[in-house]
Short mmCIF file of C-alpha atoms in Angstrom, two decimals:
data_model
loop_
_atom_site.label_atom_id
_atom_site.label_comp_id
_atom_site.label_asym_id
_atom_site.label_seq_id
_atom_site.Cartn_x
_atom_site.Cartn_y
_atom_site.Cartn_z
CA MET N 862 169.27 86.30 153.20
CA GLU N 863 168.68 89.84 152.87
CA ARG N 864 165.64 91.29 150.54
CA HIS N 865 166.23 94.37 148.62
CA LEU N 866 163.18 96.58 147.72
CA LEU N 867 163.20 99.46 145.44
CA VAL N 868 160.42 101.85 146.33
CA THR N 869 159.67 104.60 144.03
CA ILE N 870 158.81 107.99 145.44
CA SER N 871 156.98 110.84 143.79
CA GLU N 872 156.65 114.47 144.90
CA LYS N 873 153.04 113.74 146.40
CA GLN N 874 154.77 113.64 149.76
CA ASP N 875 151.04 112.91 151.48
CA LYS N 876 150.89 109.58 149.49
CA LEU N 877 153.74 107.40 150.63
CA PHE N 878 151.43 104.29 149.83
CA GLY N 879 154.36 102.45 149.07
CA VAL N 880 156.63 103.21 151.98
CA ARG N 881 153.66 102.67 154.17
CA SER N 882 152.78 99.38 152.99
CA VAL N 883 156.37 98.06 153.39
CA GLY N 884 156.58 99.52 156.87
CA SER N 885 153.38 97.78 158.12
CA LEU N 886 153.90 94.49 156.30
CA PHE N 887 157.08 93.33 157.78
CA GLU N 888 157.45 92.82 161.60
CA LYS N 889 161.15 91.32 161.50
CA LYS N 890 162.90 93.93 159.22
CA ARG N 891 166.49 93.09 160.07
CA GLU N 892 167.30 91.48 156.89
CA MET N 893 165.84 93.84 154.51
CA LYS N 894 167.22 96.76 152.69
CA ILE N 895 165.17 99.54 151.27
CA THR N 896 166.23 101.80 148.24
CA LEU N 897 164.15 104.95 147.86
CA PHE N 898 163.96 106.21 144.07
CA TYR N 899 163.31 109.28 142.93
CA LEU N 900 163.18 110.50 139.56
CA THR N 901 163.34 114.35 138.77
CA ALA N 902 161.13 115.84 136.28
CA ARG N 903 162.37 116.47 132.87
CA PRO N 904 162.21 120.29 132.24
CA PRO N 905 160.93 121.05 128.44
CA VAL N 906 163.57 121.63 126.23
CA ARG N 907 162.24 124.41 123.98
CA PHE N 908 165.35 125.93 122.92
CA GLU N 909 168.85 125.13 123.71
CA GLU N 910 169.37 128.33 125.62
CA ASP N 911 166.77 128.26 128.32
CA SER N 912 167.78 130.76 131.30
CA ASP N 913 165.26 128.90 133.30
CA ARG N 914 166.30 125.37 132.58
CA GLU N 915 169.03 125.27 135.42
CA GLU N 916 166.74 126.74 137.83
CA ARG N 917 163.97 124.42 137.18
CA LEU N 918 166.39 121.52 137.59
CA LYS N 919 167.66 122.80 140.93
CA ARG N 920 163.97 123.08 142.23
CA SER N 921 163.17 119.49 140.82
CA GLU N 922 166.21 118.14 142.94
CA ALA N 923 165.16 119.98 145.80
CA THR N 924 161.61 118.41 145.83
CA GLY N 925 163.10 115.17 145.38
CA ARG N 926 165.58 115.49 148.35
CA LYS N 927 162.50 116.64 150.35
CA ALA N 928 160.33 113.77 149.29
CA LEU N 929 163.28 111.25 149.81
CA GLU N 930 163.58 112.47 153.34
CA GLN N 931 160.06 112.15 154.19
CA ALA N 932 159.93 108.72 153.09
CA ARG N 933 163.04 107.71 155.05
CA ASN N 934 161.60 109.24 158.17
CA GLU N 935 158.57 107.11 157.59
CA LEU N 936 160.49 103.96 157.34
CA LEU N 937 162.26 104.99 160.64
CA LYS N 938 159.15 105.36 162.32
CA ASN N 939 158.14 101.91 161.33
CA GLY N 940 161.18 100.32 162.75
CA PHE N 941 164.02 100.45 160.01
CA VAL N 942 167.38 101.75 160.83
CA ASP N 943 169.38 104.17 158.71
CA GLU N 944 171.92 101.50 157.55
CA GLN N 945 169.07 99.72 155.94
CA ILE N 946 168.06 102.65 154.05
CA VAL N 947 169.47 104.00 150.64
CA MET N 948 168.18 107.10 148.93
CA LYS N 949 168.68 107.56 145.13
CA LEU N 950 168.09 110.73 143.27
CA ARG N 951 168.26 110.68 139.63
CA ALA N 952 167.51 113.00 136.59
CA SER N 953 165.16 111.52 134.15
CA LYS N 954 166.69 111.29 130.65
CA PHE N 955 164.14 109.23 129.13
CA THR N 956 160.23 108.34 130.10
CA LYS N 957 159.70 107.32 133.97
CA VAL N 958 158.74 103.84 132.91
CA TYR N 959 161.86 103.26 131.08
CA GLU N 960 164.02 104.52 134.01
CA ILE N 961 161.99 102.33 136.63
CA ILE N 962 162.40 99.35 134.30
CA ASN N 963 166.06 100.01 133.81
CA GLU N 964 166.90 100.57 137.53
CA GLY N 965 164.52 97.46 138.49
CA THR N 966 166.66 95.54 136.28
CA GLU N 967 170.13 96.56 136.64
CA GLY N 968 170.06 96.76 140.35
CA LYS N 969 168.63 93.31 140.59
CA TYR N 970 166.19 94.18 143.32
CA ASP N 971 163.81 91.39 144.85
CA ALA N 972 160.80 93.67 143.88
CA VAL N 973 159.96 97.18 142.80
CA VAL N 974 157.16 98.86 144.72
CA LEU N 975 155.07 101.66 143.31
CA GLY N 976 152.87 103.80 145.42
CA ARG N 977 149.71 104.71 143.35
CA ARG N 978 147.38 107.80 143.79
CA GLY N 979 143.81 106.71 143.83
CA ILE N 980 142.75 108.61 140.65
CA SER N 981 139.72 108.01 138.49
CA ARG N 982 139.92 105.67 135.45
CA LEU N 983 138.64 108.60 133.22
CA GLU N 984 141.96 110.74 134.38
CA GLU N 985 144.17 107.52 133.50
CA SER N 986 142.53 106.90 130.27
CA ILE N 987 142.99 110.50 129.11
CA THR N 988 146.36 111.08 130.45
CA GLY N 989 148.09 107.85 131.18
CA SER N 990 150.11 106.91 134.41
CA VAL N 991 153.38 105.34 135.37
CA THR N 992 151.75 102.22 136.62
CA ASN N 993 149.56 101.74 133.78
CA THR N 994 152.10 102.35 131.12
CA LEU N 995 154.44 99.93 133.06
CA PHE N 996 151.83 97.46 133.22
CA GLU N 997 151.90 97.22 129.37
CA LYS N 998 155.87 96.74 129.29
CA GLU N 999 158.09 93.63 129.79
CA TRP N 1000 160.02 93.54 132.91
CA ASP N 1001 162.27 90.74 134.67
CA PHE N 1002 161.24 91.75 138.40
CA PRO N 1003 158.50 91.18 140.92
CA LEU N 1004 156.12 94.40 140.86
CA TRP N 1005 154.38 95.39 143.87
CA ILE N 1006 151.39 98.06 143.23
CA CYS N 1007 150.05 99.67 146.40
CA ARG N 1008 147.23 101.92 145.91
CA ASN N 1009 146.15 103.33 149.03
CA PRO N 1010 146.83 100.08 151.42
CA ASP N 1011 145.27 99.62 154.50
CA THR N 1012 148.04 99.20 156.97
CA ALA N 1013 146.05 97.60 159.58
CA ARG N 1014 145.67 94.65 157.37
CA LYS N 1015 147.73 91.30 157.04
CA ASN N 1016 148.05 88.15 155.32
CA VAL N 1017 148.28 87.23 151.67
CA LEU N 1018 145.90 86.06 149.23
CA ALA N 1019 147.88 84.37 146.23
CA CYS N 1020 145.69 83.26 143.17
CA VAL N 1021 146.89 79.97 141.67
CA ASP N 1022 145.96 78.24 138.56
CA GLY N 1023 148.78 75.45 138.35
CA SER N 1024 150.87 77.23 136.09
CA GLU N 1025 154.57 77.99 135.81
CA ALA N 1026 153.72 81.82 136.32
CA SER N 1027 151.93 81.19 139.53
CA HIS N 1028 154.60 78.95 140.83
CA ARG N 1029 156.92 81.64 140.04
CA MET N 1030 154.74 84.17 142.14
CA LEU N 1031 154.45 81.63 145.18
CA SER N 1032 158.22 81.10 145.03
CA HIS N 1033 158.34 84.84 145.35
CA VAL N 1034 155.90 85.04 148.20
CA GLY N 1035 157.76 82.54 150.18
CA PHE N 1036 161.15 84.22 149.71
CA ILE N 1037 159.79 87.71 150.90
CA LEU N 1038 157.44 86.15 153.93
CA ARG N 1039 159.53 83.41 155.16
CA GLN N 1040 160.51 84.98 158.29
CA SER N 1041 157.02 86.72 158.53
CA ASP N 1042 155.87 84.36 160.87
CA HIS N 1043 152.48 86.51 161.84
CA GLN N 1044 151.44 86.54 158.15
CA HIS N 1045 149.58 83.40 156.80
CA VAL N 1046 149.09 82.85 152.81
CA THR N 1047 145.84 81.63 151.47
CA LEU N 1048 145.88 79.72 148.30
CA LEU N 1049 143.05 80.92 145.88
CA THR N 1050 141.96 78.86 142.87
CA ILE N 1051 138.92 79.81 140.80
CA PRO N 1052 137.83 76.99 138.49
CA LYS N 1053 134.99 77.09 135.92
CA GLU N 1054 132.16 75.20 137.42
CA GLY N 1055 131.31 71.70 135.73
CA THR N 1056 134.67 71.40 133.86
CA ALA N 1057 138.14 69.49 134.39
CA GLU N 1058 139.60 72.69 136.20
CA GLU N 1059 137.08 72.11 138.88
CA GLU N 1060 137.75 68.57 139.38
CA SER N 1061 141.40 69.28 139.66
CA ALA N 1062 141.32 72.32 142.04
CA ASP N 1063 142.14 70.28 145.22
CA ALA N 1064 145.53 69.09 143.26
CA VAL N 1065 146.25 72.66 142.13
CA LEU N 1066 146.08 74.01 145.65
CA GLU N 1067 148.41 70.97 146.93
CA GLU N 1068 150.68 71.79 144.36
CA GLY N 1069 151.09 75.43 145.31
CA LYS N 1070 151.29 74.43 149.09
CA SER N 1071 154.65 72.33 148.23
CA VAL N 1072 156.09 75.17 146.20
CA LEU N 1073 155.43 77.71 149.37
CA VAL N 1074 156.90 75.01 151.66
CA ASP N 1075 160.03 74.66 149.41
CA ALA N 1076 160.24 78.38 149.55
CA GLY N 1077 160.31 78.42 153.29
CA ILE N 1078 156.65 78.77 154.41
CA LEU N 1079 155.74 76.25 157.27
CA SER N 1080 152.84 74.28 156.47
CA ASP N 1081 150.49 76.04 159.55
CA ARG N 1082 150.83 79.22 157.76
CA ILE N 1083 148.92 77.97 154.55
CA ARG N 1084 145.33 77.80 154.02
CA PHE N 1085 143.39 76.65 150.97
CA ARG N 1086 140.24 78.65 149.16
CA ILE N 1087 138.13 77.37 146.11
CA VAL N 1088 135.55 79.63 144.48
CA THR N 1089 133.63 79.06 141.49
CA GLU N 1090 132.98 82.40 139.80
CA THR N 1091 132.87 83.30 136.12
CA ASP N 1092 134.24 86.70 136.83
CA VAL N 1093 137.32 86.11 138.07
CA ALA N 1094 138.51 89.73 138.97
CA LYS N 1095 135.25 90.03 140.80
CA ALA N 1096 135.89 87.05 142.96
CA ILE N 1097 139.53 87.96 143.64
CA ILE N 1098 138.52 91.33 144.93
CA LYS N 1099 135.59 90.25 146.84
CA GLU N 1100 137.73 87.54 148.58
CA ALA N 1101 140.67 90.05 149.33
CA SER N 1102 137.92 92.20 150.73
CA ALA N 1103 136.17 89.77 152.98
CA GLY N 1104 139.21 88.48 154.34
CA HIS N 1105 140.98 91.94 154.89
CA TYR N 1106 144.04 90.60 153.16
CA ALA N 1107 147.21 93.15 153.04
CA VAL N 1108 148.45 91.31 149.54
CA VAL N 1109 146.81 89.96 146.47
CA ALA N 1110 149.62 88.13 144.50
CA THR N 1111 149.04 86.78 141.05
CA GLY N 1112 151.48 85.42 138.38
CA ARG N 1113 152.11 87.78 135.50
CA THR N 1114 150.74 85.35 132.90
CA GLY N 1115 148.18 82.61 132.87
CA LYS N 1116 148.51 78.60 132.09
CA PRO N 1117 148.64 78.35 128.17
CA MET N 1118 145.77 79.52 126.31
CA GLY N 1119 144.37 80.68 123.19
CA PHE N 1120 144.56 84.34 122.10
CA VAL N 1121 140.88 85.27 123.27
CA GLU N 1122 141.57 83.63 126.76
CA ARG N 1123 144.89 85.54 127.09
CA VAL N 1124 143.37 88.86 126.47
CA PHE N 1125 140.57 87.74 129.21
CA VAL N 1126 143.75 87.03 131.55
CA GLY N 1127 145.10 90.32 130.82
CA SER N 1128 141.37 91.95 131.45
CA VAL N 1129 141.82 90.25 135.06
CA SER N 1130 144.91 91.80 135.78
CA ARG N 1131 143.87 95.18 134.61
CA ALA N 1132 140.80 95.05 136.62
CA LEU N 1133 142.81 94.23 139.70
CA LEU N 1134 145.07 97.05 139.08
CA GLN N 1135 141.96 99.52 138.77
CA GLU N 1136 139.78 98.14 141.28
CA LEU N 1137 141.75 96.59 144.21
CA ALA N 1138 141.35 98.68 147.34
CA GLY N 1139 143.27 98.31 150.63
CA ALA N 1140 145.48 95.63 149.45
CA CYS N 1141 148.55 95.79 147.52
CA LEU N 1142 148.81 93.92 144.13
CA TRP N 1143 152.12 91.75 144.00
CA MET N 1144 152.99 90.36 140.31
CA ALA N 1145 155.98 87.98 139.99
#
């Protein structure tokens, strides 16, 4: 079955993180389709009659076409063929976040891939970013955030807690990687020490394995890992680094909790967004 990815492209043509991640992750590319998506900048409308407006639009479109062509060439170098690649240039009418959510939803893509430049947290807190803003919105497609990925890495670290969200994420991982025999999946669970979570950790992993097998991942490609750690984000980042994983996968919400714990789960996801390096973050 064909897997169709939407890869967003920016004018930062030396930062094709999403493209390079997709190119390096999959050895078997035959049943994949990639749509490269570039949004032109919206020129400021100060007056209805702006003699420079048309010229700015033309320059933005030229920049977009150049960026798309470079991204296409990068995919071709990584083993894709022309027939698998679609280039889409669109003028922004609304915010970039709205446009990405709309395209991701309307296009029914199997995942939306964002390449993310390594800017500081201070800059992001002042100016915001497409990734951070999108992170706060609702979307109904898997989102991959690739922040300076190490293309020499391989394999997936899938964070599970027995929730419906983590099972949905595992189904996505299985669907995407069922033909990637060279990639294995490690199921990681992080129970609180001395609690019922710790006692049920093995069951959580076995349940997760069943979901992966149902999604097409053979048992010999699945590993288990249990870590007891109060700082969940720190534990995930440490495991991802130690295991040289190409991908960290999480569900978009955790198991049912009270308000305070939901905020904590959100902080874990945000910490991964900010601090995960070398690996892409998949959220489904």
